[in-house]
Amino acid sequence: MSPVERFQTAAGVAAAVATGERSARSVLDEHLARIDEREGEIHAFNHLLADEARARADEIDARIAAGEDVGPLAGVPVALKDNLCTRGIPTTCSSKILDGWRPPYDATVVTRLRDAGAVVIGKTNLDEFAMGSSTENSAFGATRNPLDTSRVPGGSSGGSAAAVAAGFAPISLGSDTGGSIRQPAALCGVVGAKPTYGRASRYGLIAFASSLDQIGPFARTVEDAALLMEVVGGHDPLDATSIPEPFPDLRGTLGRGVEGLRIGLVEELLGGEGGFQPEVQARTREAADALEAAGAKVDVVSVPASTYGLSAYYLIAPAEASSNLARFDGVRFGLRDERATMGETYDATRTAGFGAEVKRRIMLGTYALSSGYYDAYYGKAQRVRTMIIDDFDAAYERFDVLLSPSSPCVAFPLGDKTADPLTMYLNDVCTIPSSLAGHPAMSVPFGTGAEGLPVGIQVMAPALGEEQMFRVAAALEAAAPGGAR
Ligand code: GLN
């Protein structure tokens, strides 16, 4: 049996806690015991909040004993990526530059979790400022994949993915700018989803690339991912990019099957020209076959401009990052290396506070935005982005959802890709196109590849297409062979 099936789901825990069949405290203690056992080797957390979580679980038990309805996540332990602001609790983005900073407010998603009765168990490790695909770019050391600790969990939300895969929490939140939920979900054998741009509030998410960043769930089941997405999603007046609509009832659609749905296998994202592991390609074809057997109409579709996604993303995302990260100046947040002049203080603080990958992105982005180069780089990348959106629009005229692998490979050994940034960037080749389009996309485990490690299938949908995306995800989950080892 797969290790991910041994533990209870969020839906199961919440039901048991709400009826008093189990106490929130006993659920929490069980998860803390697992953390005690394995966190030393995995390093999923930057900060474990055991005492706060115990107090919170006891409070929930008291409220339930008093007859209160505490919400749809009653007593469910949740881990939070450490780029989500938590009031009074260190929030580091796994960067030295935020050393000692405690946010004066909670992110909206954190408030919504608390209002739903969840128990925040800790803040999880990430690639510094969410820049990376392996969680090796953390200032606090790498996270390891619970399925094979010699391998990476993916990134940048590797800590959140590993926490769920290891049974440290049934669900967690991550952020996805170019694939940082979907790729680690695939590598850790869990479900991970990125909603439509604007569907989850980013108030309190420390910005990386604002035209791309979205918050989303990790879970062991599609149902749990839907539940968590419903809790954190929906309009928030505190985020100007938030879509002014309530979030749909996703869980209600999960049992509807895929009969009659039109599903397109994206030719350009199947790795025809190499670079993709053959087992990953084989599982993707089998996933398409399984959906066809379940009543969907499956065909191959071309989204030609998606081949330029990676190049456009690595101009647009660093450009936005160079602007967003200008605020870390040694004056307002965290680290300060005081020097004789203000300019020298900025220099010294940023030199000491940022890691190599963050510096690389800031320099790339500053260059792409500089006068004389703006049109040739940033401007052209934006035009490519529009072409990608147009090509997706054309594909979605004929298909309800699109399918591809989530990642070209299964979890790779630590250190394997750190020497060459371009090799690392290639991990995002499948996930970036829908990020640039602002569309929802998710990863569902579907069998295993090399070394018996999990393969994730990406389900993409047009803007606001979460319902059909989750229907297909549920069908894939039901048809998945065996599960992760
Ligand atoms: N791996 C991609 C990058 O390094 C995506 C990161 C993300 O989605 N936060 O930019």
Tab-separated table of C-alpha atoms and ligand atoms in Angstrom:
chain	number	residue	atom	x	y	z
A	1	MET	CA	0.000	0.000	0.000
A	2	SER	CA	1.180	3.489	-0.762
A	3	PRO	CA	2.352	5.539	2.226
A	4	VAL	CA	0.042	8.371	1.172
A	5	GLU	CA	-3.003	6.175	1.729
A	6	ARG	CA	-2.171	5.274	5.315
A	7	PHE	CA	-3.197	8.588	6.767
A	8	GLN	CA	-6.599	10.117	6.973
A	9	THR	CA	-7.861	12.770	4.627
A	10	ALA	CA	-8.848	16.314	5.571
A	11	ALA	CA	-12.475	15.542	4.734
A	12	GLY	CA	-12.333	12.444	6.948
A	13	VAL	CA	-10.636	14.248	9.840
A	14	ALA	CA	-13.060	17.192	9.709
A	15	ALA	CA	-16.081	14.882	9.726
A	16	ALA	CA	-14.755	12.880	12.675
A	17	VAL	CA	-13.804	15.970	14.682
A	18	ALA	CA	-17.069	17.810	14.007
A	19	THR	CA	-19.118	14.899	15.347
A	20	GLY	CA	-16.876	14.426	18.371
A	21	GLU	CA	-15.833	10.966	17.196
A	22	ARG	CA	-12.217	12.178	17.362
A	23	SER	CA	-10.690	15.135	19.149
A	24	ALA	CA	-8.747	17.777	17.238
A	25	ARG	CA	-6.020	17.296	19.836
A	26	SER	CA	-5.614	13.569	19.173
A	27	VAL	CA	-5.495	14.217	15.411
A	28	LEU	CA	-2.831	16.851	15.959
A	29	ASP	CA	-0.786	14.666	18.325
A	30	GLU	CA	-0.767	11.896	15.736
A	31	HIS	CA	0.628	14.272	13.126
A	32	LEU	CA	3.186	15.732	15.555
A	33	ALA	CA	4.372	12.192	16.320
A	34	ARG	CA	5.009	11.591	12.619
A	35	ILE	CA	6.862	14.891	12.413
A	36	ASP	CA	8.977	13.844	15.401
A	37	GLU	CA	9.847	10.641	13.638
A	38	ARG	CA	10.836	11.939	10.201
A	39	GLU	CA	11.245	15.731	10.112
A	40	GLY	CA	14.945	15.381	10.993
A	41	GLU	CA	15.658	13.688	7.667
A	42	ILE	CA	13.091	15.545	5.536
A	43	HIS	CA	13.225	19.185	6.698
A	44	ALA	CA	9.772	20.153	5.433
A	45	PHE	CA	9.399	22.973	7.963
A	46	ASN	CA	11.159	26.269	8.576
A	47	HIS	CA	9.098	26.742	11.753
A	48	LEU	CA	7.083	24.111	13.504
A	49	LEU	CA	4.256	25.667	15.542
A	50	ALA	CA	3.610	22.722	17.882
A	51	ASP	CA	2.628	24.711	20.991
A	52	GLU	CA	0.397	27.145	19.099
A	53	ALA	CA	-1.221	24.201	17.292
A	54	ARG	CA	-1.884	22.326	20.565
A	55	ALA	CA	-3.552	25.384	22.082
A	56	ARG	CA	-5.594	25.862	18.941
A	57	ALA	CA	-6.680	22.184	18.800
A	58	ASP	CA	-7.793	22.348	22.445
A	59	GLU	CA	-9.763	25.497	21.687
A	60	ILE	CA	-11.512	23.743	18.785
A	61	ASP	CA	-12.359	20.750	20.961
A	62	ALA	CA	-13.829	23.067	23.594
A	63	ARG	CA	-15.957	24.860	21.002
A	64	ILE	CA	-17.246	21.572	19.594
A	65	ALA	CA	-18.046	20.336	23.111
A	66	ALA	CA	-20.071	23.560	23.521
A	67	GLY	CA	-22.115	22.663	20.431
A	68	GLU	CA	-20.485	25.099	17.993
A	69	ASP	CA	-20.023	24.449	14.267
A	70	VAL	CA	-16.348	25.281	13.789
A	71	GLY	CA	-16.305	24.946	9.992
A	72	PRO	CA	-15.471	22.583	7.130
A	73	LEU	CA	-11.844	22.022	8.226
A	74	ALA	CA	-12.631	21.285	11.883
A	75	GLY	CA	-9.402	20.212	13.551
A	76	VAL	CA	-7.515	19.618	10.294
A	77	PRO	CA	-3.766	20.277	10.574
A	78	VAL	CA	-2.547	22.515	7.715
A	79	ALA	CA	1.019	23.438	6.745
A	80	LEU	CA	1.692	26.841	5.138
A	81	LYS	CA	4.400	27.771	2.669
A	82	ASP	CA	6.693	30.246	4.403
A	83	ASN	CA	5.913	33.055	1.952
A	84	LEU	CA	2.400	33.416	3.401
A	85	CYS	CA	2.202	36.100	6.084
A	86	THR	CA	1.276	34.913	9.556
A	87	ARG	CA	0.755	37.569	12.195
A	88	GLY	CA	3.509	37.627	14.813
A	89	ILE	CA	5.048	34.435	13.409
A	90	PRO	CA	8.323	34.562	11.432
A	91	THR	CA	7.751	34.566	7.663
A	92	THR	CA	11.039	34.174	5.869
A	93	CYS	CA	10.530	33.147	2.217
A	94	SER	CA	13.532	30.935	3.105
A	95	SER	CA	15.712	34.046	2.753
A	96	LYS	CA	18.210	35.577	5.139
A	97	ILE	CA	16.965	39.000	4.120
A	98	LEU	CA	13.740	38.525	6.106
A	99	ASP	CA	15.640	37.398	9.204
A	100	GLY	CA	13.760	38.447	12.314
A	101	TRP	CA	10.736	39.871	10.482
A	102	ARG	CA	7.316	39.072	11.919
A	103	PRO	CA	4.382	40.178	9.775
A	104	PRO	CA	1.878	42.471	11.492
A	105	TYR	CA	-1.026	40.756	9.709
A	106	ASP	CA	-2.324	37.418	8.403
A	107	ALA	CA	-2.689	36.595	4.716
A	108	THR	CA	-6.362	36.322	3.715
A	109	VAL	CA	-5.959	32.581	3.048
A	110	VAL	CA	-4.659	32.139	6.607
A	111	THR	CA	-7.661	34.010	8.044
A	112	ARG	CA	-9.983	31.838	5.960
A	113	LEU	CA	-8.297	28.649	7.155
A	114	ARG	CA	-8.719	29.707	10.764
A	115	ASP	CA	-12.363	30.657	10.149
A	116	ALA	CA	-12.869	27.153	8.716
A	117	GLY	CA	-11.572	25.482	11.895
A	118	ALA	CA	-8.126	24.429	10.606
A	119	VAL	CA	-5.064	24.079	12.841
A	120	VAL	CA	-1.919	25.717	11.424
A	121	ILE	CA	0.908	23.319	12.222
A	122	GLY	CA	3.929	25.099	10.731
A	123	LYS	CA	5.579	27.133	7.988
A	124	THR	CA	7.190	25.109	5.222
A	125	ASN	CA	10.494	25.404	3.405
A	126	LEU	CA	10.730	26.755	-0.170
A	127	ASP	CA	13.234	27.878	-2.749
A	128	GLU	CA	14.207	31.395	-1.680
A	129	PHE	CA	11.384	33.763	-2.695
A	130	ALA	CA	9.807	30.821	-4.578
A	131	MET	CA	12.533	30.852	-7.237
A	132	GLY	CA	13.442	27.291	-8.098
A	133	SER	CA	12.215	23.793	-8.853
A	134	SER	CA	13.877	21.673	-6.180
A	135	THR	CA	13.747	23.500	-2.800
A	136	GLU	CA	17.542	23.435	-2.823
A	137	ASN	CA	17.671	27.256	-3.092
A	138	SER	CA	16.590	27.717	0.543
A	139	ALA	CA	18.863	29.690	2.881
A	140	PHE	CA	18.002	27.091	5.541
A	141	GLY	CA	18.990	23.951	3.647
A	142	ALA	CA	17.180	21.670	1.217
A	143	THR	CA	13.992	19.674	1.798
A	144	ARG	CA	14.148	15.977	0.928
A	145	ASN	CA	11.543	13.873	-0.846
A	146	PRO	CA	9.774	11.621	1.698
A	147	LEU	CA	9.494	8.836	-0.917
A	148	ASP	CA	13.274	8.764	-1.390
A	149	THR	CA	15.335	11.068	0.806
A	150	SER	CA	18.257	11.103	-1.635
A	151	ARG	CA	15.978	13.030	-4.033
A	152	VAL	CA	14.422	16.476	-4.196
A	153	PRO	CA	10.723	17.081	-3.507
A	154	GLY	CA	10.501	19.546	-6.416
A	155	GLY	CA	9.917	23.222	-5.861
A	156	SER	CA	9.481	25.882	-5.045
A	157	SER	CA	6.739	24.683	-2.650
A	158	GLY	CA	8.772	21.562	-1.826
A	159	GLY	CA	8.217	21.816	1.931
A	160	SER	CA	4.443	21.932	1.545
A	161	ALA	CA	4.443	19.000	-0.892
A	162	ALA	CA	6.778	16.951	1.326
A	163	ALA	CA	4.704	17.718	4.447
A	164	VAL	CA	1.621	16.184	2.831
A	165	ALA	CA	3.509	13.243	1.285
A	166	ALA	CA	5.114	12.415	4.654
A	167	GLY	CA	1.816	12.559	6.538
A	168	PHE	CA	2.854	15.628	8.567
A	169	ALA	CA	-0.450	17.278	7.609
A	170	PRO	CA	-3.333	16.063	5.433
A	171	ILE	CA	-3.285	19.318	3.436
A	172	SER	CA	-1.048	22.327	2.876
A	173	LEU	CA	-0.893	25.558	0.912
A	174	GLY	CA	1.720	26.543	-1.633
A	175	SER	CA	2.120	29.216	-4.254
A	176	ASP	CA	2.523	28.714	-7.981
A	177	THR	CA	4.098	31.285	-10.289
A	178	GLY	CA	5.357	28.985	-13.048
A	179	GLY	CA	4.650	25.545	-11.637
A	180	SER	CA	5.661	25.632	-7.975
A	181	ILE	CA	2.590	23.704	-6.805
A	182	ARG	CA	2.118	21.311	-9.721
A	183	GLN	CA	5.730	20.185	-10.164
A	184	PRO	CA	6.431	19.363	-6.472
A	185	ALA	CA	3.008	17.677	-6.241
A	186	ALA	CA	4.049	15.463	-9.152
A	187	LEU	CA	7.451	14.656	-7.655
A	188	CYS	CA	6.001	13.831	-4.225
A	189	GLY	CA	3.013	11.822	-5.485
A	190	VAL	CA	0.298	14.153	-4.181
A	191	VAL	CA	-2.420	16.330	-5.724
A	192	GLY	CA	-1.599	20.020	-6.285
A	193	ALA	CA	-3.752	22.704	-7.875
A	194	LYS	CA	-3.329	26.260	-9.124
A	195	PRO	CA	-6.590	28.177	-9.542
A	196	THR	CA	-7.401	30.731	-12.228
A	197	TYR	CA	-5.434	33.974	-11.768
A	198	GLY	CA	-7.548	36.067	-9.393
A	199	ARG	CA	-9.479	33.241	-7.764
A	200	ALA	CA	-7.453	33.011	-4.558
A	201	SER	CA	-6.554	36.190	-2.704
A	202	ARG	CA	-2.860	37.080	-2.685
A	203	TYR	CA	-3.234	39.531	0.175
A	204	GLY	CA	-0.374	38.514	2.447
A	205	LEU	CA	1.464	36.376	-0.122
A	206	ILE	CA	4.955	37.842	-0.485
A	207	ALA	CA	5.127	38.738	-4.168
A	208	PHE	CA	7.501	37.081	-6.644
A	209	ALA	CA	5.948	37.875	-10.067
A	210	SER	CA	2.621	39.593	-9.559
A	211	SER	CA	1.084	38.844	-12.958
A	212	LEU	CA	1.599	35.115	-12.332
A	213	ASP	CA	1.527	34.321	-8.580
A	214	GLN	CA	-1.381	32.249	-7.283
A	215	ILE	CA	-1.983	30.342	-4.038
A	216	GLY	CA	-3.293	26.777	-4.130
A	217	PRO	CA	-3.681	23.477	-2.270
A	218	PHE	CA	-1.697	20.281	-1.819
A	219	ALA	CA	-3.615	17.191	-0.710
A	220	ARG	CA	-3.586	13.409	-0.889
A	221	THR	CA	-6.942	13.273	-2.646
A	222	VAL	CA	-8.679	15.332	-5.305
A	223	GLU	CA	-11.592	15.814	-2.908
A	224	ASP	CA	-9.317	17.316	-0.242
A	225	ALA	CA	-7.731	19.653	-2.803
A	226	ALA	CA	-11.225	20.785	-3.831
A	227	LEU	CA	-12.227	21.297	-0.192
A	228	LEU	CA	-9.162	23.417	0.581
A	229	MET	CA	-9.555	25.424	-2.613
A	230	GLU	CA	-13.191	26.177	-1.755
A	231	VAL	CA	-12.167	27.354	1.726
A	232	VAL	CA	-9.388	29.722	0.607
A	233	GLY	CA	-10.853	30.801	-2.759
A	234	GLY	CA	-13.361	33.485	-3.655
A	235	HIS	CA	-13.425	37.260	-3.765
A	236	ASP	CA	-11.319	39.369	-1.400
A	237	PRO	CA	-11.575	43.174	-1.502
A	238	LEU	CA	-8.035	43.347	-0.058
A	239	ASP	CA	-6.551	42.001	-3.319
A	240	ALA	CA	-7.132	44.290	-6.303
A	241	THR	CA	-6.659	41.381	-8.742
A	242	SER	CA	-9.269	39.221	-7.010
A	243	ILE	CA	-12.204	38.138	-9.204
A	244	PRO	CA	-15.414	39.510	-7.670
A	245	GLU	CA	-17.281	36.200	-7.661
A	246	PRO	CA	-17.838	33.456	-5.112
A	247	PHE	CA	-15.885	30.236	-5.561
A	248	PRO	CA	-17.882	27.387	-7.165
A	249	ASP	CA	-18.931	24.190	-5.397
A	250	LEU	CA	-16.130	21.962	-6.641
A	251	ARG	CA	-16.814	18.963	-4.467
A	252	GLY	CA	-20.333	18.741	-5.872
A	253	THR	CA	-18.922	18.155	-9.361
A	254	LEU	CA	-16.412	15.425	-8.505
A	255	GLY	CA	-18.765	12.499	-8.955
A	256	ARG	CA	-20.088	13.630	-12.316
A	257	GLY	CA	-17.616	11.660	-14.407
A	258	VAL	CA	-16.129	12.685	-17.750
A	259	GLU	CA	-18.744	11.293	-20.152
A	260	GLY	CA	-18.852	13.551	-23.203
A	261	LEU	CA	-16.019	15.864	-22.083
A	262	ARG	CA	-13.582	16.763	-24.851
A	263	ILE	CA	-9.979	16.300	-23.737
A	264	GLY	CA	-6.952	17.469	-25.718
A	265	LEU	CA	-3.487	15.985	-25.335
A	266	VAL	CA	-1.108	18.909	-25.958
A	267	GLU	CA	1.337	17.822	-28.633
A	268	GLU	CA	4.031	20.356	-27.749
A	269	LEU	CA	4.037	19.333	-24.063
A	270	LEU	CA	4.572	15.622	-24.612
A	271	GLY	CA	8.312	15.951	-25.101
A	272	GLY	CA	8.434	14.524	-28.611
A	273	GLU	CA	11.897	15.905	-29.253
A	274	GLY	CA	13.465	14.365	-26.189
A	275	GLY	CA	14.282	15.488	-22.699
A	276	PHE	CA	11.213	13.750	-21.273
A	277	GLN	CA	11.518	10.427	-19.486
A	278	PRO	CA	9.824	7.676	-21.543
A	279	GLU	CA	7.878	6.401	-18.516
A	280	VAL	CA	6.426	9.884	-18.016
A	281	GLN	CA	5.328	9.949	-21.657
A	282	ALA	CA	3.853	6.446	-21.340
A	283	ARG	CA	1.844	7.311	-18.185
A	284	THR	CA	0.474	10.411	-19.936
A	285	ARG	CA	-0.799	8.352	-22.858
A	286	GLU	CA	-2.284	5.806	-20.434
A	287	ALA	CA	-4.015	8.615	-18.551
A	288	ALA	CA	-5.577	9.796	-21.818
A	289	ASP	CA	-6.657	6.228	-22.603
A	290	ALA	CA	-8.196	5.854	-19.156
A	291	LEU	CA	-10.232	9.024	-19.661
A	292	GLU	CA	-11.364	7.801	-23.044
A	293	ALA	CA	-12.433	4.502	-21.472
A	294	ALA	CA	-14.414	6.552	-18.922
A	295	GLY	CA	-16.391	8.198	-21.727
A	296	ALA	CA	-14.384	11.300	-22.654
A	297	LYS	CA	-13.468	12.163	-26.240
A	298	VAL	CA	-9.686	12.398	-26.450
A	299	ASP	CA	-7.641	13.830	-29.290
A	300	VAL	CA	-4.219	15.390	-29.820
A	301	VAL	CA	-4.184	19.192	-30.065
A	302	SER	CA	-1.493	21.689	-30.962
A	303	VAL	CA	-0.828	24.803	-28.842
A	304	PRO	CA	2.084	26.022	-30.983
A	305	ALA	CA	3.242	29.079	-29.011
A	306	SER	CA	3.503	27.019	-25.814
A	307	THR	CA	7.000	26.028	-26.989
A	308	TYR	CA	8.076	29.641	-26.309
A	309	GLY	CA	6.579	29.628	-22.810
A	310	LEU	CA	9.818	28.988	-20.961
A	311	SER	CA	11.728	31.766	-22.758
A	312	ALA	CA	8.952	34.305	-22.213
A	313	TYR	CA	8.519	33.315	-18.558
A	314	TYR	CA	12.224	33.706	-17.764
A	315	LEU	CA	12.028	37.319	-18.921
A	316	ILE	CA	8.634	38.267	-17.476
A	317	ALA	CA	9.001	36.602	-14.055
A	318	PRO	CA	12.494	37.996	-13.320
A	319	ALA	CA	11.401	41.444	-14.585
A	320	GLU	CA	8.539	41.499	-12.097
A	321	ALA	CA	10.725	40.013	-9.373
A	322	SER	CA	13.370	42.702	-9.808
A	323	SER	CA	10.687	45.278	-9.119
A	324	ASN	CA	8.933	43.395	-6.274
A	325	LEU	CA	12.177	42.615	-4.447
A	326	ALA	CA	13.332	46.238	-4.496
A	327	ARG	CA	11.471	46.704	-1.190
A	328	PHE	CA	14.001	44.557	0.701
A	329	ASP	CA	16.405	47.389	1.354
A	330	GLY	CA	17.526	46.897	4.935
A	331	VAL	CA	15.204	49.650	6.111
A	332	ARG	CA	11.711	48.218	6.351
A	333	PHE	CA	12.105	44.450	6.728
A	334	GLY	CA	14.427	41.998	8.442
A	335	LEU	CA	18.154	42.090	7.845
A	336	ARG	CA	20.136	45.374	7.933
A	337	ASP	CA	23.862	45.655	7.362
A	338	GLU	CA	24.498	49.221	8.549
A	339	ARG	CA	27.228	51.134	6.641
A	340	ALA	CA	28.471	54.710	6.389
A	341	THR	CA	25.969	55.794	3.730
A	342	MET	CA	22.463	54.759	2.782
A	343	GLY	CA	23.617	53.441	-0.616
A	344	GLU	CA	26.307	51.312	0.992
A	345	THR	CA	23.768	49.987	3.495
A	346	TYR	CA	21.438	48.909	0.657
A	347	ASP	CA	24.332	47.219	-1.148
A	348	ALA	CA	25.686	45.428	1.883
A	349	THR	CA	22.247	44.279	3.070
A	350	ARG	CA	21.174	42.935	-0.305
A	351	THR	CA	24.562	41.314	-0.941
A	352	ALA	CA	24.412	39.505	2.397
A	353	GLY	CA	20.664	38.806	2.395
A	354	PHE	CA	19.892	37.355	-1.038
A	355	GLY	CA	21.074	33.976	-2.327
A	356	ALA	CA	22.642	33.335	-5.750
A	357	GLU	CA	19.445	32.435	-7.629
A	358	VAL	CA	17.567	35.493	-6.341
A	359	LYS	CA	20.473	37.728	-7.345
A	360	ARG	CA	20.534	36.103	-10.789
A	361	ARG	CA	16.821	36.801	-11.271
A	362	ILE	CA	17.110	40.399	-10.098
A	363	MET	CA	19.946	41.021	-12.540
A	364	LEU	CA	18.159	39.271	-15.429
A	365	GLY	CA	14.994	41.223	-14.728
A	366	THR	CA	16.717	44.568	-14.343
A	367	TYR	CA	18.479	43.984	-17.646
A	368	ALA	CA	15.253	42.961	-19.415
A	369	LEU	CA	13.580	46.163	-18.215
A	370	SER	CA	16.463	48.552	-18.875
A	371	SER	CA	15.979	51.324	-21.411
A	372	GLY	CA	17.246	50.263	-24.808
A	373	TYR	CA	16.544	46.579	-24.098
A	374	TYR	CA	12.965	46.820	-22.848
A	375	ASP	CA	11.352	46.327	-26.264
A	376	ALA	CA	13.727	43.616	-27.387
A	377	TYR	CA	13.256	41.511	-24.232
A	378	TYR	CA	10.374	42.391	-21.936
A	379	GLY	CA	8.177	43.797	-24.710
A	380	LYS	CA	8.758	40.791	-26.956
A	381	ALA	CA	8.109	38.370	-24.091
A	382	GLN	CA	4.757	40.061	-23.462
A	383	ARG	CA	3.843	39.678	-27.132
A	384	VAL	CA	4.709	35.980	-26.928
A	385	ARG	CA	2.508	35.753	-23.855
A	386	THR	CA	-0.416	37.087	-25.907
A	387	MET	CA	0.296	34.501	-28.629
A	388	ILE	CA	0.187	31.732	-26.021
A	389	ILE	CA	-3.164	32.996	-24.729
A	390	ASP	CA	-4.529	33.120	-28.311
A	391	ASP	CA	-3.347	29.569	-29.022
A	392	PHE	CA	-4.947	28.287	-25.811
A	393	ASP	CA	-8.188	30.107	-26.687
A	394	ALA	CA	-8.221	28.340	-30.050
A	395	ALA	CA	-7.605	24.956	-28.375
A	396	TYR	CA	-10.366	25.546	-25.833
A	397	GLU	CA	-12.852	26.172	-28.624
A	398	ARG	CA	-12.531	22.463	-29.396
A	399	PHE	CA	-11.651	21.014	-25.982
A	400	ASP	CA	-12.961	21.351	-22.428
A	401	VAL	CA	-9.654	20.477	-20.753
A	402	LEU	CA	-6.101	19.831	-21.892
A	403	LEU	CA	-3.685	17.189	-20.666
A	404	SER	CA	0.107	16.889	-20.400
A	405	PRO	CA	2.704	15.566	-17.972
A	406	SER	CA	3.216	17.915	-14.991
A	407	SER	CA	6.978	17.440	-15.100
A	408	PRO	CA	9.283	15.936	-17.746
A	409	CYS	CA	10.903	13.706	-15.128
A	410	VAL	CA	10.318	12.059	-11.771
A	411	ALA	CA	12.070	13.270	-8.590
A	412	PHE	CA	15.791	13.700	-9.289
A	413	PRO	CA	18.739	13.320	-6.885
A	414	LEU	CA	19.745	16.295	-4.741
A	415	GLY	CA	22.532	18.269	-6.402
A	416	ASP	CA	21.747	16.842	-9.847
A	417	LYS	CA	20.707	20.136	-11.446
A	418	THR	CA	22.160	22.817	-9.195
A	419	ALA	CA	25.245	23.456	-11.321
A	420	ASP	CA	23.325	24.621	-14.383
A	421	PRO	CA	20.388	27.038	-13.963
A	422	LEU	CA	19.047	26.283	-17.466
A	423	THR	CA	18.705	22.548	-16.707
A	424	MET	CA	16.760	23.488	-13.596
A	425	TYR	CA	14.521	25.903	-15.547
A	426	LEU	CA	13.578	23.105	-17.975
A	427	ASN	CA	11.586	21.432	-15.176
A	428	ASP	CA	8.864	24.018	-15.724
A	429	VAL	CA	8.367	23.436	-19.427
A	430	CYS	CA	4.913	21.857	-19.012
A	431	THR	CA	3.563	24.074	-16.259
A	432	ILE	CA	4.573	27.535	-17.481
A	433	PRO	CA	2.233	27.925	-20.489
A	434	SER	CA	-0.972	27.879	-18.419
A	435	SER	CA	0.680	30.161	-15.838
A	436	LEU	CA	1.344	32.739	-18.551
A	437	ALA	CA	-2.278	32.410	-19.708
A	438	GLY	CA	-3.600	32.812	-16.138
A	439	HIS	CA	-5.502	29.533	-16.472
A	440	PRO	CA	-6.165	26.936	-13.773
A	441	ALA	CA	-4.102	23.742	-13.865
A	442	MET	CA	-3.448	20.876	-11.501
A	443	SER	CA	-1.334	17.776	-11.064
A	444	VAL	CA	-2.774	14.358	-10.217
A	445	PRO	CA	-0.610	11.316	-9.398
A	446	PHE	CA	-0.892	8.639	-12.070
A	447	GLY	CA	1.291	5.586	-11.596
A	448	THR	CA	5.056	5.479	-11.405
A	449	GLY	CA	8.061	6.089	-13.608
A	450	ALA	CA	11.790	5.514	-13.243
A	451	GLU	CA	12.853	3.956	-9.890
A	452	GLY	CA	9.190	3.436	-8.991
A	453	LEU	CA	8.797	7.166	-8.321
A	454	PRO	CA	5.447	8.899	-8.869
A	455	VAL	CA	4.396	10.531	-12.136
A	456	GLY	CA	1.991	13.491	-12.145
A	457	ILE	CA	-0.466	14.281	-14.942
A	458	GLN	CA	-1.342	17.914	-15.527
A	459	VAL	CA	-4.980	18.817	-16.173
A	460	MET	CA	-5.391	22.325	-17.627
A	461	ALA	CA	-8.621	24.252	-18.142
A	462	PRO	CA	-9.626	27.669	-19.513
A	463	ALA	CA	-10.066	30.619	-17.124
A	464	LEU	CA	-12.733	29.831	-14.498
A	465	GLY	CA	-12.791	26.199	-15.670
A	466	GLU	CA	-12.021	24.706	-12.241
A	467	GLU	CA	-15.161	22.576	-12.255
A	468	GLN	CA	-14.346	20.599	-15.387
A	469	MET	CA	-10.682	20.461	-14.329
A	470	PHE	CA	-11.589	18.824	-11.008
A	471	ARG	CA	-14.022	16.421	-12.690
A	472	VAL	CA	-11.221	15.162	-14.912
A	473	ALA	CA	-8.812	15.054	-11.964
A	474	ALA	CA	-11.273	12.896	-10.004
A	475	ALA	CA	-11.618	10.521	-12.957
A	476	LEU	CA	-7.833	10.247	-13.263
A	477	GLU	CA	-7.515	9.561	-9.551
A	478	ALA	CA	-10.099	6.781	-9.820
A	479	ALA	CA	-8.296	5.230	-12.796
A	480	ALA	CA	-4.731	5.639	-11.489
A	481	PRO	CA	-2.705	2.440	-11.423
A	482	GLY	CA	-1.593	1.306	-7.957
A	483	GLY	CA	-0.495	4.701	-6.627
A	484	ALA	CA	2.954	5.840	-5.582
A	485	ARG	CA	5.262	3.334	-3.976
B	1	GLN	N1	10.390	26.944	-10.929
B	1	GLN	C1	9.865	28.184	-11.448
B	1	GLN	C2	10.825	29.298	-11.141
B	1	GLN	O1	11.861	29.020	-10.657
B	1	GLN	C3	8.511	28.437	-10.890
B	1	GLN	C4	8.553	28.995	-9.534
B	1	GLN	C5	7.212	29.221	-8.946
B	1	GLN	O2	6.191	28.801	-9.508
B	1	GLN	N2	7.189	29.940	-7.838
B	1	GLN	O3	10.565	30.421	-11.370
